[in-house]
Coordinates of C-alpha atoms in Angstrom, one line a residue:
X37 CA 17.0 3.3 -4.0
X38 CA 13.7 4.2 -2.5
X39 CA 10.5 4.8 -4.4
X40 CA 8.0 7.2 -2.7
X41 CA 4.8 8.7 -3.9
X42 CA 4.9 12.5 -3.5
X43 CA 2.0 14.9 -3.4
X44 CA 2.2 18.7 -3.4
X45 CA -0.5 20.3 -1.2
X46 CA -1.1 24.0 -1.1
X47 CA -1.5 23.7 2.6
X48 CA -2.9 21.1 5.1
X49 CA -0.4 18.4 4.5
X50 CA 0.1 17.7 8.2
X51 CA -3.7 17.4 8.8
X52 CA -4.1 15.3 5.8
X53 CA -1.3 13.0 6.8
X54 CA -2.8 12.6 10.3
X55 CA -6.2 11.8 8.8
X56 CA -4.8 9.2 6.4
X57 CA -3.0 7.3 9.1
X58 CA -6.2 7.2 11.1
X59 CA -8.1 5.8 8.2
X60 CA -5.7 3.3 6.6
X61 CA -4.8 0.4 8.8
X62 CA -1.1 -0.3 9.6
X63 CA -0.1 3.3 8.9
X64 CA 2.0 5.9 10.6
X65 CA 3.6 9.3 10.3
X66 CA 7.3 8.7 9.9
X67 CA 8.6 12.3 10.0
X68 CA 7.5 15.9 9.8
X69 CA 10.0 18.5 8.7
X70 CA 9.0 21.9 10.0
X71 CA 9.6 25.4 8.8
X72 CA 11.0 28.1 11.1
X73 CA 7.4 29.1 12.2
X74 CA 6.7 25.6 13.3
X75 CA 4.3 24.7 10.5
X76 CA 4.8 21.5 8.6
X77 CA 6.7 21.6 5.3
X78 CA 7.2 17.9 4.5
X79 CA 5.2 15.0 6.0
X80 CA 6.5 11.5 5.4
X81 CA 3.9 8.7 5.9
X82 CA 3.7 5.0 5.6
X83 CA 0.3 3.8 4.5
X84 CA 0.1 0.1 5.0
X85 CA 3.7 -0.3 4.0
X86 CA 3.6 2.3 1.1
X87 CA 5.8 5.4 1.5
X88 CA 4.0 8.6 0.8
X89 CA 5.3 12.2 1.1
X90 CA 3.1 15.2 1.4
X91 CA 4.5 18.7 1.0
X92 CA 3.0 22.1 1.8
X93 CA 4.3 23.8 -1.3
X94 CA 1.9 26.7 -1.6
X95 CA -0.3 27.5 -4.6
X96 CA 0.6 26.7 -8.2
X97 CA 0.4 23.0 -8.4
X98 CA -3.1 21.9 -7.5
X99 CA -3.9 18.2 -6.8
X100 CA -5.9 16.5 -9.6
X101 CA -7.4 13.1 -10.2
X102 CA -4.5 12.4 -12.6
X103 CA -2.7 11.0 -9.5
X104 CA -4.4 9.1 -6.8
X105 CA -3.9 6.6 -4.0
X106 CA -5.5 3.2 -4.7
X107 CA -6.7 1.1 -1.8
X108 CA -7.6 -2.5 -2.7
X109 CA -9.4 -4.2 0.1
X110 CA -10.9 -7.7 0.6
X111 CA -14.5 -7.0 1.8
X112 CA -17.5 -4.8 1.1
X113 CA -17.4 -3.7 4.7
X114 CA -13.9 -2.3 4.2
X115 CA -14.9 -0.6 0.9
X116 CA -17.8 1.0 2.8
X117 CA -15.7 2.1 5.8
X118 CA -12.9 3.6 3.7
X119 CA -15.4 5.2 1.3
X120 CA -17.4 6.8 4.1
X121 CA -14.2 8.1 5.9
X122 CA -12.6 9.5 2.8
X123 CA -15.7 11.1 1.3
X124 CA -16.5 12.9 4.6
X125 CA -16.4 16.5 3.5
X126 CA -15.0 15.3 0.2
X127 CA -16.6 14.4 -3.1
X128 CA -17.6 10.9 -4.5
X129 CA -16.6 10.2 -8.1
X130 CA -17.3 7.4 -10.6
X131 CA -16.1 3.8 -10.4
X132 CA -14.7 3.9 -6.9
X133 CA -12.9 7.2 -7.3
X134 CA -13.3 10.0 -4.8
X135 CA -11.6 13.3 -3.8
X136 CA -11.1 13.7 0.0
X137 CA -11.6 17.0 1.9
X138 CA -7.9 17.9 1.2
X139 CA -8.3 17.6 -2.5
X140 CA -6.4 14.3 -2.9
X141 CA -7.9 11.6 -5.2
X142 CA -8.3 8.0 -4.1
X143 CA -9.6 4.8 -5.6
X144 CA -11.3 2.4 -3.2
X145 CA -11.7 -1.0 -4.9
X146 CA -12.5 -4.5 -3.8
X147 CA -9.9 -7.2 -4.6
X148 CA -12.7 -9.0 -6.4
X149 CA -12.7 -6.3 -9.2
X150 CA -9.6 -7.3 -11.0
X151 CA -10.5 -11.0 -10.6
X152 CA -13.9 -10.4 -12.2
X153 CA -12.4 -8.3 -15.0
X154 CA -9.6 -10.8 -15.9
X155 CA -11.0 -14.3 -15.1
X156 CA -14.2 -14.2 -17.2
X157 CA -15.0 -14.5 -20.9
X158 CA -15.4 -11.3 -22.9
X159 CA -19.1 -11.1 -22.2
X160 CA -18.5 -11.3 -18.5
X161 CA -15.8 -8.8 -18.6
X162 CA -18.0 -6.4 -20.5
X163 CA -20.9 -7.0 -18.1
X164 CA -18.7 -6.2 -15.1
X165 CA -17.3 -3.1 -16.8
X166 CA -20.9 -1.9 -17.6
X167 CA -22.0 -2.5 -14.0
X168 CA -18.9 -0.7 -12.7
X169 CA -19.6 2.4 -14.8
X170 CA -23.0 2.8 -13.1
X171 CA -21.4 3.0 -9.6
X172 CA -19.8 5.6 -7.5
X173 CA -18.9 3.5 -4.5
X174 CA -18.2 0.0 -5.7
X175 CA -20.8 -2.7 -4.8
X176 CA -19.1 -6.1 -4.9
X177 CA -22.4 -8.0 -5.0
X178 CA -23.6 -6.1 -8.0
X179 CA -20.4 -6.8 -9.8
X180 CA -20.6 -10.5 -9.0
X181 CA -24.2 -10.6 -10.1
X182 CA -23.3 -8.9 -13.5
X183 CA -20.6 -11.5 -14.0
X184 CA -22.8 -14.4 -13.2
X185 CA -25.6 -13.2 -15.4
X186 CA -23.4 -12.6 -18.5

């Protein structure tokens, strides 16, 4: 058995796939199935070990934030780098969510976030949650400060 995340694009799957492997470390395009006219139909990727398939399926099934790719990273520098790259010609959202230029939703989160949400007492968890809800791009220091001050 293989489990793969699959996204239906109206168009632009090949360009999106190329962009994603440039942005996410340890990533590569595995395969591109082409149509008779040479355009990409299905693009198989590996994003840091996670299999993802993108398909140019045409209109009728738009991408929404109901499905996203979550990137959990160790440092604020990596949060900043990924956020900047993925929001370029895209749209920032709340709490670490964004939509890239191709319409795909992402979550860029520091590994400290689940730690802070799960390791504290209820007041600390509430404080971290309240701080998070004020953010677009996640600020690890601000989350740690909220935790410490609760």
